[in-house]
Coordinates of C-alpha atoms and ligand atoms in Angstrom, one line a residue:
X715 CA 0.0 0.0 0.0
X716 CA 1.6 2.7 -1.3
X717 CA 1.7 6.3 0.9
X718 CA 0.6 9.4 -0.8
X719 CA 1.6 12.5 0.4
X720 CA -0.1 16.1 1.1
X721 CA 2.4 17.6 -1.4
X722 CA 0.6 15.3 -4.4
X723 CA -3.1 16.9 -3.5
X724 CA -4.6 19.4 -5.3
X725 CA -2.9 23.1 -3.9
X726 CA -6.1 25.0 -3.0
X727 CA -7.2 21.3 -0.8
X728 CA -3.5 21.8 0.5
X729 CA -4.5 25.0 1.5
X730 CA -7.7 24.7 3.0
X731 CA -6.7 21.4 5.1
X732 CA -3.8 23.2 6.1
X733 CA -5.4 25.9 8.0
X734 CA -7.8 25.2 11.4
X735 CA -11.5 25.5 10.1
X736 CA -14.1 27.5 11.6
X737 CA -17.7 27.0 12.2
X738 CA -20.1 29.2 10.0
X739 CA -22.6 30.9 12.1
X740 CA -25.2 33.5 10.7
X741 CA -23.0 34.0 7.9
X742 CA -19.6 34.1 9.7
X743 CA -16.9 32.1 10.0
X744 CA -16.0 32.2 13.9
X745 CA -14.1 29.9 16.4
X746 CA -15.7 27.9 19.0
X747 CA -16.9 29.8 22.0
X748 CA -15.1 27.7 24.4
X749 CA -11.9 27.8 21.6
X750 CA -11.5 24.4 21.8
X751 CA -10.3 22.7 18.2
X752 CA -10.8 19.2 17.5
X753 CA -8.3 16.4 14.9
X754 CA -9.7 14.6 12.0
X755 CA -7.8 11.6 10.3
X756 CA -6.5 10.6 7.4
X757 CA -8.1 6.7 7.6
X758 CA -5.2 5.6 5.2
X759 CA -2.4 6.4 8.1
X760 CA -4.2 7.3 11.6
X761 CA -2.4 10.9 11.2
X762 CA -4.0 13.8 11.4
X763 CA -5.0 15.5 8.7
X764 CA -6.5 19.0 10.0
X765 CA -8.0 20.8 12.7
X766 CA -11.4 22.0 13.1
X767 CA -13.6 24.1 15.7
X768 CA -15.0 22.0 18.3
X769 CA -18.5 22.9 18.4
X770 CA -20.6 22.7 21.6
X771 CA -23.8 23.9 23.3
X772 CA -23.4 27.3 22.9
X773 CA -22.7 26.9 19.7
X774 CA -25.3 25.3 18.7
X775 CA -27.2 27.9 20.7
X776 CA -25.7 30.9 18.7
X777 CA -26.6 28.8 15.6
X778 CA -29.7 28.4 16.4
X779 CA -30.3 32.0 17.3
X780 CA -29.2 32.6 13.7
X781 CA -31.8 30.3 12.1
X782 CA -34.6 31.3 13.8
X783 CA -33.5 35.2 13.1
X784 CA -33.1 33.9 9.4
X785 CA -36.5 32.3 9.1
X786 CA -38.0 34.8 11.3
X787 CA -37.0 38.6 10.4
X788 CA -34.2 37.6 7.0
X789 CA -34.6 38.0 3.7
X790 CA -34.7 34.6 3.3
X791 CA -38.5 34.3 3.9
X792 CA -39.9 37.3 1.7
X793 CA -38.1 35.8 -1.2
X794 CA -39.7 34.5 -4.4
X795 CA -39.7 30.5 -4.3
X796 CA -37.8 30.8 -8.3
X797 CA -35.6 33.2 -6.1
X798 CA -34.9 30.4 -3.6
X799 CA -34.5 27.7 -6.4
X800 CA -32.2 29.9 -8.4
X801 CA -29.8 29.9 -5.7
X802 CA -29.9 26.2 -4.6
X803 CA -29.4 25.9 -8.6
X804 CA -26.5 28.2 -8.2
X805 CA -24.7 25.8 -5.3
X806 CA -25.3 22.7 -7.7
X807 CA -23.4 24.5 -10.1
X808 CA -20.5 25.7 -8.0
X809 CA -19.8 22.1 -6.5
X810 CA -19.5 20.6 -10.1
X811 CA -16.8 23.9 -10.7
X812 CA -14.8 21.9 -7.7
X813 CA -15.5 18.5 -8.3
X814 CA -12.0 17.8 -7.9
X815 CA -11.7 19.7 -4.7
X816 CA -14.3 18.1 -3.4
X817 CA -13.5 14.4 -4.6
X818 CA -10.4 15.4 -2.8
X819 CA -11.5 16.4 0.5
X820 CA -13.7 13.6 0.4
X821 CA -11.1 10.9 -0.3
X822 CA -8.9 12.3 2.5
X823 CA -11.3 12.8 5.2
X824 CA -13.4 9.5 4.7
X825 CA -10.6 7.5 2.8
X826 CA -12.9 6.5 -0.4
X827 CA -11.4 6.1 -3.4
X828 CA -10.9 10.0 -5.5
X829 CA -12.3 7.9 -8.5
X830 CA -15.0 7.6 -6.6
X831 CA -15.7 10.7 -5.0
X832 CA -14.8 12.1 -8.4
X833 CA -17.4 10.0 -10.5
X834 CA -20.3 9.7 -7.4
X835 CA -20.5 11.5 -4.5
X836 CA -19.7 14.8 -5.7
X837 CA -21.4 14.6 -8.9
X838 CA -24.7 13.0 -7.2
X839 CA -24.7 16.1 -4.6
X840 CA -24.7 18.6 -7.1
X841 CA -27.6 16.9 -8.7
X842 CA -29.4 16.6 -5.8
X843 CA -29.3 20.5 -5.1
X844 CA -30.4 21.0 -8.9
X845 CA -33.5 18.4 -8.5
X846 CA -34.5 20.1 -5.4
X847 CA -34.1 23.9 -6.7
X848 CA -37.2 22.6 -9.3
X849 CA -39.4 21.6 -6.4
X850 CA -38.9 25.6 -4.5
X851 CA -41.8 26.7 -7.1
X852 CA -44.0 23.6 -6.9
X853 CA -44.9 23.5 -3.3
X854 CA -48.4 23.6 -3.9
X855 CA -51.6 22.9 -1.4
X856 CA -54.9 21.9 -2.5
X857 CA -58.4 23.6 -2.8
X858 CA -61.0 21.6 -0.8
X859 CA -64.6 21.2 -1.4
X860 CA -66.5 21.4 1.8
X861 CA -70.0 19.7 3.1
X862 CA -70.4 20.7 6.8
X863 CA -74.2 19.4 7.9
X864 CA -74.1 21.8 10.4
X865 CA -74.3 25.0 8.5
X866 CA -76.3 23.8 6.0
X867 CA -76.6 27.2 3.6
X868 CA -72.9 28.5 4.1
X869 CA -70.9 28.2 1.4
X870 CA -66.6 27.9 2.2
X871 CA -63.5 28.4 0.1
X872 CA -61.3 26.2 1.7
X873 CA -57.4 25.7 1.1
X874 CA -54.2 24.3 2.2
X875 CA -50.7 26.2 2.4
X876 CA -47.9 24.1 2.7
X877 CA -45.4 26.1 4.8
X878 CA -41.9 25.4 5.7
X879 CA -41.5 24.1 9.1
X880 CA -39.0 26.9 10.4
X881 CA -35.9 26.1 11.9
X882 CA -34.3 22.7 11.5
X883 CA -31.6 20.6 13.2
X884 CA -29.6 18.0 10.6
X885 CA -27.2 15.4 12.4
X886 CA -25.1 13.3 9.1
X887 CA -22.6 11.0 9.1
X888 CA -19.1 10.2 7.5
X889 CA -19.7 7.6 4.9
X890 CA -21.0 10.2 2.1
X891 CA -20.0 13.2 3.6
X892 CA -20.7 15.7 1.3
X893 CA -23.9 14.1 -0.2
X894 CA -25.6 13.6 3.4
X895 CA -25.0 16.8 3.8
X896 CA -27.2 17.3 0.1
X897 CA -29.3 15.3 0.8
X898 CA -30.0 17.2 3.9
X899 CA -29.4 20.9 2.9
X900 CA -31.6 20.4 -0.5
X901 CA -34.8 19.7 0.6
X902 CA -34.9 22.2 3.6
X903 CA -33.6 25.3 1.7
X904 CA -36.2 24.3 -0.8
X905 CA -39.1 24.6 1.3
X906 CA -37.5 27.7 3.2
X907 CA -36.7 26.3 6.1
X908 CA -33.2 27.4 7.9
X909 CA -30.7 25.1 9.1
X910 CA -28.2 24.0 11.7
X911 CA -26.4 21.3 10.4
X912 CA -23.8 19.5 12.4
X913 CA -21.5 16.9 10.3
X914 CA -19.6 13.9 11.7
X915 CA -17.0 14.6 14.0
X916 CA -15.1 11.8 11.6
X917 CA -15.3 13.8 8.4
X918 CA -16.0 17.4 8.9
X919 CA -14.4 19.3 5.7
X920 CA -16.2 19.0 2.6
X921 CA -18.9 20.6 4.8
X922 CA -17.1 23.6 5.8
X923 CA -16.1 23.6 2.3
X924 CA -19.9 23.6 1.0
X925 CA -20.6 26.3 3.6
X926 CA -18.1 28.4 1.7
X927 CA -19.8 27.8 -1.1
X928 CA -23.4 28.2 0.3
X929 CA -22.3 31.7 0.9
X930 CA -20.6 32.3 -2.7
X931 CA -24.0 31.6 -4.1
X932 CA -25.6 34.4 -2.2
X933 CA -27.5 32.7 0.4
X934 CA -28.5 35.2 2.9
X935 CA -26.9 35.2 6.6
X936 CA -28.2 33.0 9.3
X937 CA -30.0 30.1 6.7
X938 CA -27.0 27.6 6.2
X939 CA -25.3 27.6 9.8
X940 CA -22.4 24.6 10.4
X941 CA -21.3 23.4 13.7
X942 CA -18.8 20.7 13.4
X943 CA -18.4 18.6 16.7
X944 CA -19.2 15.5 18.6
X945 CA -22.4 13.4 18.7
X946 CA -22.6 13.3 22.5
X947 CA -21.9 17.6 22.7
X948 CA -22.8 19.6 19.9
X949 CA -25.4 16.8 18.5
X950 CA -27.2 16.0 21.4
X951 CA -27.3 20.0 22.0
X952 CA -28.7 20.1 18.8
X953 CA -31.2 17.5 18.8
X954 CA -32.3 18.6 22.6
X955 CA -32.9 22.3 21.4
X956 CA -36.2 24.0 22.6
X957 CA -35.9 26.7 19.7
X958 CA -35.7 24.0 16.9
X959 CA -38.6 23.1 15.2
X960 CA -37.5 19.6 13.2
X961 CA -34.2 16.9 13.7
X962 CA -33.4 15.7 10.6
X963 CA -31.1 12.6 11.7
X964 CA -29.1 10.2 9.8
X965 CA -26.7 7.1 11.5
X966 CA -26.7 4.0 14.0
X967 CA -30.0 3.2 15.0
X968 CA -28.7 3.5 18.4
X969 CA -28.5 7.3 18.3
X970 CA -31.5 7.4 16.2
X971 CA -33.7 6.2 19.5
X972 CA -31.9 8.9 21.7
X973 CA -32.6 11.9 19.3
X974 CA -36.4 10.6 19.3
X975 CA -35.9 11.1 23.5
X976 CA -34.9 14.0 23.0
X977 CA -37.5 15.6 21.2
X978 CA -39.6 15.1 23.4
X979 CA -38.9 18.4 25.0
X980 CA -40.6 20.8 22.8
X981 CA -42.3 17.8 20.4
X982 CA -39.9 18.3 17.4
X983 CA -40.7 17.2 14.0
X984 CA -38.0 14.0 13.9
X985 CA -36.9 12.1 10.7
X986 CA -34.5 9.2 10.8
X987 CA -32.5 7.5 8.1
X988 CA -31.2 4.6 10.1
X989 CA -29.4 1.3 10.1
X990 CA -29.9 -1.9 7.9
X991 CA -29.1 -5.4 7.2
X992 CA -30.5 -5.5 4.1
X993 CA -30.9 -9.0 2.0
X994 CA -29.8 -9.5 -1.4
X995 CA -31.8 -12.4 -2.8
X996 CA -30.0 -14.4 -5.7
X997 CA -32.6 -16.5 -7.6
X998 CA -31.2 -19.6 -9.5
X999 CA -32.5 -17.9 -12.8
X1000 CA -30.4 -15.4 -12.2
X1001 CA -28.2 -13.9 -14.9
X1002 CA -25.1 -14.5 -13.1
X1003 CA -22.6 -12.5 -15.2
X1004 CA -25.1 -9.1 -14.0
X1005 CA -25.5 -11.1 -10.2
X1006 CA -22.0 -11.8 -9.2
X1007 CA -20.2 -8.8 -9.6
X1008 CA -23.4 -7.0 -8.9
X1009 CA -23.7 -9.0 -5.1
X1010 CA -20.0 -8.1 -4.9
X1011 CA -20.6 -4.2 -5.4
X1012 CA -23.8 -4.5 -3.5
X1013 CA -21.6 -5.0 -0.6
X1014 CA -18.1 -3.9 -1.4
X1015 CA -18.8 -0.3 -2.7
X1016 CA -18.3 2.3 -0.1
X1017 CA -16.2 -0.5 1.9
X1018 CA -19.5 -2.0 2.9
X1019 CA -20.2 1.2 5.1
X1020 CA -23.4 1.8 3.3
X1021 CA -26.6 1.9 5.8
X1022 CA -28.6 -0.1 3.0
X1023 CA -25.4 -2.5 2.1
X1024 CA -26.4 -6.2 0.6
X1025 CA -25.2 -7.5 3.7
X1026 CA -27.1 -10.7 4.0
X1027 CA -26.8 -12.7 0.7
X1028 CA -29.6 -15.3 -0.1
X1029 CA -28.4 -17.2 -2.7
X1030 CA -30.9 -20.6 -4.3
X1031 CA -29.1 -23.8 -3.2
X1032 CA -28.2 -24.8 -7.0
X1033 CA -26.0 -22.4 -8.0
X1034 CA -24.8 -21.5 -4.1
X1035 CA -21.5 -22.4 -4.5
X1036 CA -20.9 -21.3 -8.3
X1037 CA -22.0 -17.4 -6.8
X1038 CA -20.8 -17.7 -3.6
X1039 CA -16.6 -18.8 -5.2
X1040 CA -17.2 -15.8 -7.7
X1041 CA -18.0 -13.3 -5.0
X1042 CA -15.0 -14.5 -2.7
X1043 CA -12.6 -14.3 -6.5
X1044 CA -14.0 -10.8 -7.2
X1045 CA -13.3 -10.1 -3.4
X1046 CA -9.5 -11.1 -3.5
X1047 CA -8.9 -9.5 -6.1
X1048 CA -9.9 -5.8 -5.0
X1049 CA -7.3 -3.0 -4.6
X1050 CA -7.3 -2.3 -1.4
X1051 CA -5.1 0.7 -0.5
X1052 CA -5.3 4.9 0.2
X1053 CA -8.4 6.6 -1.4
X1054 CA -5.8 9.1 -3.5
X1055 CA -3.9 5.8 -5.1
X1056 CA -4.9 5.9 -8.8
X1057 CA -5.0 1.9 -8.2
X1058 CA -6.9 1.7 -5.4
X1059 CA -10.8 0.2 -5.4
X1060 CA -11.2 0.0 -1.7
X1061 CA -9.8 2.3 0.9
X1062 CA -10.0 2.5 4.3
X1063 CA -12.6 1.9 6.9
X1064 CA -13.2 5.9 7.9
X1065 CA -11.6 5.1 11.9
X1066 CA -9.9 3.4 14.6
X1067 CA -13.5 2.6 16.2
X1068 CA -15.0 1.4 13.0
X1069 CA -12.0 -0.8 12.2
X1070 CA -12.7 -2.3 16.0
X1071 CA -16.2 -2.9 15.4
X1072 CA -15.7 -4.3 12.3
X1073 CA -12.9 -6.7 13.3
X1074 CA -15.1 -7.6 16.3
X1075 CA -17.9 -9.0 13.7
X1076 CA -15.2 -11.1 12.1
X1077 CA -13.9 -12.6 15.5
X1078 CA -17.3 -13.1 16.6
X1079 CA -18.6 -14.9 12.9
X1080 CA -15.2 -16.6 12.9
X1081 CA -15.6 -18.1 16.5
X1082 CA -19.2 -19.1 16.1
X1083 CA -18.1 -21.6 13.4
X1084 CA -18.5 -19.2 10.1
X1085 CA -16.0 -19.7 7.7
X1086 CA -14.1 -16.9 5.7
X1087 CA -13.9 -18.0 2.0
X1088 CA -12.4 -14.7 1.4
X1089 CA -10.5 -12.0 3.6
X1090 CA -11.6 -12.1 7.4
X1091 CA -9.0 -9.8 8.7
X1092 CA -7.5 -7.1 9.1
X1093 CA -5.1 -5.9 6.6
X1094 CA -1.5 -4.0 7.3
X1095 CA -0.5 -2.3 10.1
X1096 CA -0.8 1.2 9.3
X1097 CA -4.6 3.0 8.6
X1098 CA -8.0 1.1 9.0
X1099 CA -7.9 -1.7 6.2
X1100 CA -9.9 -4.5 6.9
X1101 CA -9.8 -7.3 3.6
X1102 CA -13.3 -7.7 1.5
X1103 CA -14.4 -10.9 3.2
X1104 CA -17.2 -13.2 2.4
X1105 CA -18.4 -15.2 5.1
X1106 CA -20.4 -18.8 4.5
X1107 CA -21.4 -21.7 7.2
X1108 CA -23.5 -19.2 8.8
X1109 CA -26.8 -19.5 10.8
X1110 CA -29.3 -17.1 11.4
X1111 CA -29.1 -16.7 14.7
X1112 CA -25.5 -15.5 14.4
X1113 CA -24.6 -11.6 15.2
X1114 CA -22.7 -11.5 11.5
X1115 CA -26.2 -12.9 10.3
X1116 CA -28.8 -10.2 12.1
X1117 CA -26.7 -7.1 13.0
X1118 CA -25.3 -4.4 11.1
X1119 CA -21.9 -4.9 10.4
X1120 CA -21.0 -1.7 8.4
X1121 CA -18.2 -2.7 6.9
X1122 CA -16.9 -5.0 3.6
X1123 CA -18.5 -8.2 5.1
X1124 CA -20.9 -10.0 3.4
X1125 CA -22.8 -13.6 5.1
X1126 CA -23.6 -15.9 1.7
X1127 CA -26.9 -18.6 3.1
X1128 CA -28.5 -20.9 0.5
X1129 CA -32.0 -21.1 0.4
X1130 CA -33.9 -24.1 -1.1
X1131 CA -37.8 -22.8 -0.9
X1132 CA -38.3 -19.5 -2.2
X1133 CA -41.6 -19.5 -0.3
X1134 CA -39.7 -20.0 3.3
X1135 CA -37.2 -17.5 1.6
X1136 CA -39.0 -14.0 2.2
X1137 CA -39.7 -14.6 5.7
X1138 CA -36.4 -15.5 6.2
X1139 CA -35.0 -12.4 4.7
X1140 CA -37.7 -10.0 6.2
X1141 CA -36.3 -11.5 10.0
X1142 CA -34.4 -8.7 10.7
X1143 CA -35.6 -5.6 12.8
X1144 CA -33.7 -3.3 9.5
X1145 CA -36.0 -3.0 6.6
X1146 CA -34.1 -0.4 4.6
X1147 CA -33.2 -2.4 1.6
X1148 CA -33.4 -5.3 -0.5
X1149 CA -32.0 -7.0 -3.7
X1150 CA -33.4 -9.3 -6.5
X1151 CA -31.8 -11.0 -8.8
X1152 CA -33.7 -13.3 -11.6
X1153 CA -35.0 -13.2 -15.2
X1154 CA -38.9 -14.2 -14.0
X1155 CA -40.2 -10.7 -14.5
X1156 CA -43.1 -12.0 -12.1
X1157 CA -41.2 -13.4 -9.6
X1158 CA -38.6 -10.3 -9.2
X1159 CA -42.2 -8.2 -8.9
X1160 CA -43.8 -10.7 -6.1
X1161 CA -40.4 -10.7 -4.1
X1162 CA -40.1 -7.0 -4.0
X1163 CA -44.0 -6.5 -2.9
X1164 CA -43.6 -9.3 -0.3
X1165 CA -40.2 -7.7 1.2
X1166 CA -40.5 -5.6 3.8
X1167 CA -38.1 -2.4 3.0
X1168 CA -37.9 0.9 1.9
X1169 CA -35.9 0.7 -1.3
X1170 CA -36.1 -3.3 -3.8
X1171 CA -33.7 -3.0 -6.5
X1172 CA -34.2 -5.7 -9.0
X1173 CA -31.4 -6.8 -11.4
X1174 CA -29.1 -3.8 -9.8
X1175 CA -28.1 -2.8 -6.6
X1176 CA -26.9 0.9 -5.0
X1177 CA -28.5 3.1 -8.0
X1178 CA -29.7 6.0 -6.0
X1179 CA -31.0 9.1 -7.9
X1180 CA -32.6 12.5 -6.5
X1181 CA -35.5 11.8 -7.5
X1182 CA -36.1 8.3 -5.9
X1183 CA -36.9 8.5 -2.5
X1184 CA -35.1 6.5 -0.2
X1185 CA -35.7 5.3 3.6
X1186 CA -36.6 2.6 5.7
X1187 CA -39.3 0.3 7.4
X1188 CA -39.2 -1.0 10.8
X1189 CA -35.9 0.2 12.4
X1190 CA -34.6 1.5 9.6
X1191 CA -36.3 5.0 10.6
X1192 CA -38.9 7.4 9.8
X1193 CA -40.2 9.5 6.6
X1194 CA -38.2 9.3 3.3
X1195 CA -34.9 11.2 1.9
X1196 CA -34.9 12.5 -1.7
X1197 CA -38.3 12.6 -4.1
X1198 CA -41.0 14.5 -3.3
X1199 CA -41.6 12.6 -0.3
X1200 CA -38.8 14.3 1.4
X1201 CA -40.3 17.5 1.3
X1202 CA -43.0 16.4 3.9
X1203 CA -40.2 16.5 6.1
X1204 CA -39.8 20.3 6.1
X1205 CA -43.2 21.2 5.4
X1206 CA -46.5 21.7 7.9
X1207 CA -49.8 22.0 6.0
X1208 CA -52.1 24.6 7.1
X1209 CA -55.9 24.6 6.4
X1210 CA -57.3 27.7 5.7
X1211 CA -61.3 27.6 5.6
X1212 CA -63.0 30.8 4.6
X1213 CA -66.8 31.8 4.8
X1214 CA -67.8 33.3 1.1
X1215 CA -71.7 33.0 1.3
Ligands
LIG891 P1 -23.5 7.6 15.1 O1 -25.0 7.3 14.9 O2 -23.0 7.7 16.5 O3 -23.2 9.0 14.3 C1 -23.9 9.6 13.3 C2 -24.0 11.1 13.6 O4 -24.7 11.3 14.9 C3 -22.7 11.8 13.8 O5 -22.8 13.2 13.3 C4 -22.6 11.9 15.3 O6 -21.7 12.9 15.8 C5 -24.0 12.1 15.8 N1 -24.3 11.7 17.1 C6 -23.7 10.7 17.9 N2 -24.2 10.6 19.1 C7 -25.2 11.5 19.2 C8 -26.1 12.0 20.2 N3 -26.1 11.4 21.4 N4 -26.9 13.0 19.9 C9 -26.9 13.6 18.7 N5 -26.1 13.2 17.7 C10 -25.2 12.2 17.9 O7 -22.7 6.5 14.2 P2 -21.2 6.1 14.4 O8 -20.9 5.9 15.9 O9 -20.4 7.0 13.6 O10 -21.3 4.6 13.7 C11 -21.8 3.6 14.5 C12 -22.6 2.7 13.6 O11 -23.7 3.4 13.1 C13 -22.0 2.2 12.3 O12 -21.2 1.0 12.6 C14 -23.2 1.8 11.5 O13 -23.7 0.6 11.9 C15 -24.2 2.9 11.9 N6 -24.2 4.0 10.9 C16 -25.2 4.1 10.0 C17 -25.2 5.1 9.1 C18 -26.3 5.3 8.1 O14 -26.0 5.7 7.0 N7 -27.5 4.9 8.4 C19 -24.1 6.1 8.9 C20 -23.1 6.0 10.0 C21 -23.1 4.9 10.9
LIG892 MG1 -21.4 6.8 17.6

């Protein structure tokens, strides 16, 4: 594995990574209150890579402040919706005029692949912000025929108004950096909401370096506010707050329970994009030239940490071991090195505590009698590598088998009877995702009605697009990202009922 060194980045990343980052509150780029700076790594090495403000709860509190003075006294709210979707258009556009920049950041903070970065995340974000900039004009209630028995001769014009739901809190995490924070920012500025948004402690700068650009685009003071910081400070600060209206959380399921205890204090709005273990159901009709490699990225892209990752692979018992032995081949033979290596297809887990947890899966799978048919360790001494492993031999009731492992680690089970198959694969208390893989048009169709998850891809796996919404069923969270759907998130509707005759 090959080092790559901060002299080889591109000079303006150099620069900005070289230089402690500030928080941007109501427009302003300001240190923490209490001055306190926190590290965030390079996951190829363990060294640090730059310093960052260490938000906290009076940070969060001046943040806040800021939102609500946005949404309630700024500019912000007298604006034209095309006003609004012009400049979320206009941040679309500047993150594809630093794609590289960005694919950069990315790739150093979270330890991804740049070709990656370069060809996905950035790309996807800036498409996101230019799907949502469409819907700031189309936010549009109903008209609503009335027959009320008790004023028999009255005649109504009744309506509803769907307004923005004022200030909101967003909590993301490190495995897609800059496009959680899309996915986030997008719909809420284009329902005219304002926002606090606090990014992973883990991977911290390609938001600061949006927030930059929020600004360049014109966005008034006080509507984009970042606080970078920890979970158990600044995010539970944030998710606690009295003055904000909605927490918009993504991560563990864990933390997803505590921000709903939370919000109890003043009855935020809550949404929650949360864990999974999702199945990825291999049919022996299959096209296996599409399923193989396809069951391979289902799990191996993003170094398995993907919440809706093809974790549990279901494969029919005839063509188990022909799937399972080209699965473990394309496994060995990944690239597994730094994200900025030209070579590299798989980088880095994104920390110390993720490589732990993730090597504690293996132990536990490998003690209770699975086998590894590839990988199963940890690779090198230096950085977070753990090798793309494929696990078989595996029961149910096995913690590899029914918890999220978040990391490249897939459990292959055969399956004989595809009608004991679905309840099988719907035994999980995730329901985020699901794959299907077969060339009986009617069968891929039943399987996806009859599993329980937010997202079925059929015949592919991991194609996300702004306009598809995505979220999960069961303990895979509440409401939807992305679509149309998202935008109930950051919308109330009001019912307006006027007396005419
Ligand atoms: P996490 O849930 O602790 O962190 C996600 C975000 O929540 C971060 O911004 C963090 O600072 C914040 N946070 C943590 N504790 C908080 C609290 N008490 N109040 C408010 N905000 C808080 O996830 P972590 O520890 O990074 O990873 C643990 C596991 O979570 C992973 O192994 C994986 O299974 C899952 N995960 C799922 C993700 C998804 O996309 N659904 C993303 C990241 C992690
Ligand atoms: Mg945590």
């Amino acid at each position: 594995m090959a080092t790559i060194s901060i002299a080889q980045v591109d000079p303006r990343v150099a620069s900005f990574i070289g230089k402690p980052r500030k928080m941007l509150i109501n427009g302003n780029w300001v240190e923490a209150v209490s001055g306190k700076t926190f590290p965030t790594y390079d996951p190829s090495t363990g060294e640090v890579l730059a310093t960052v403000a260490e938000g906290d709860r009076a940070d969060i509190d001046l943040a806040v402040k800021a939102a609500r003075k946005a949404f309630a006294f700024g500019p912000w709210r007298k604006m034209s919706p095309s006003e609004r979707g012009r400049l979320i258009w206009k941040l679309g556009d500047l993150i594809d005029e630093h794609v590289e920049e960005f694919a950069y950041l990315e790739s150093l903070d979270n330890g991804k692949p740049l070709t990656i970065a370069r060809a996905a995340d950035v790309p996807l974000a800036a498409e996101l912000f230019r799907y949502m900039a469409g819907w700031a004009t189309k936010l549009e209630g109903n008209t609503i025929p009335l027959s009320v028995p008790y004023t028999p001769k009255a005649k109504y014009l009744s309506y509803t108004l769907r307004e923005p739901i004022g200030v909101v809190g967003q909590i993301i995490p490190w495995n897609f950096p800059l496009l959680m924070a899309a996915w986030k920012l997008g719909p809420a500025l284009a329902t005219g909401c304002t926002i606090v948004l606090k990014p992973a402690e883990q991977t911290p700068l390609s938001a600061l370096r949006l927030g930059e650009l929020i600004m360049e685009a014109g966005f008034p003071e006080g509507v984009v506010n970042i606080v970078p910081g920890y979970g158990e400070t600044a995010g539970a600060a944030l998710a606690a707050h009295m003055d904000v209206d909605k927490v918009a959380f993504t991560g563990s399921t864990e933390v997803g329970k505590l921000i709903v205890q939370a919000a109890t204090g003043n009855l935020k709005k809550v949404s929650l994009e949360l864990g999974g273990k999702s199945p990825n159901i291999v049919y022996k009709d299959a096209d296996l030239d599409l399923a193989i490699p396809g069951a391979a990225s289902a799990i191996f892209f993003n170094h398995g940490q993907c919440c809706c990752a093809g974790s549990r692979l279901y494969v029919e018992k005839p063509i188990f071991d022909k799937v399972v032995e080209g699965i473990a081949e394309n496994a060995r033979k990944i690239q597994v090195g730094a994200g900025l290596d030209p070579n590299t297809q798989m980088g880095p887990l994104v920390s110390e505590e993720q490589l732990k947890r993730v090597c504690g899966y293996l132990d536990s799978g490998l003690s209770q009698g699975a086998k590894a048919l590839a990988g199963g360790r940890k690779r090198g001494e230096k950085g977070y590598f753990v090798e793309p492993t494929v696990l078989v031999d595996a029961t149910e009731d096995m913690k590899v088998v029914q918890e999220e492992i978040f990391g490249p680690v897939v459990v292959a089970m055969p399956f004989t009877d595809p009608e004991e198959l679905v309840p099988r694969a719907n035994d999980n208390i995730y329901g985020l995702a699901a794959g299907v893989w077969t060339n009986d048009i009617g069968k891929a169709h039943r399987t996806a009605e009859l599993i329980n998850a937010g997202t079925v891809w059929i015949n592919c796996y991991n194609i996300f697009d702004a306009a598809l919404p995505f979220g999960g069923y069961k303990q895979s969270g509440w409401g939807r990202e992305m679509g149309h759907e998202v935008l109930n998130n950051y919308t109330q509707t009001k019912a307006v009922c006027a007396r005419v005759a």
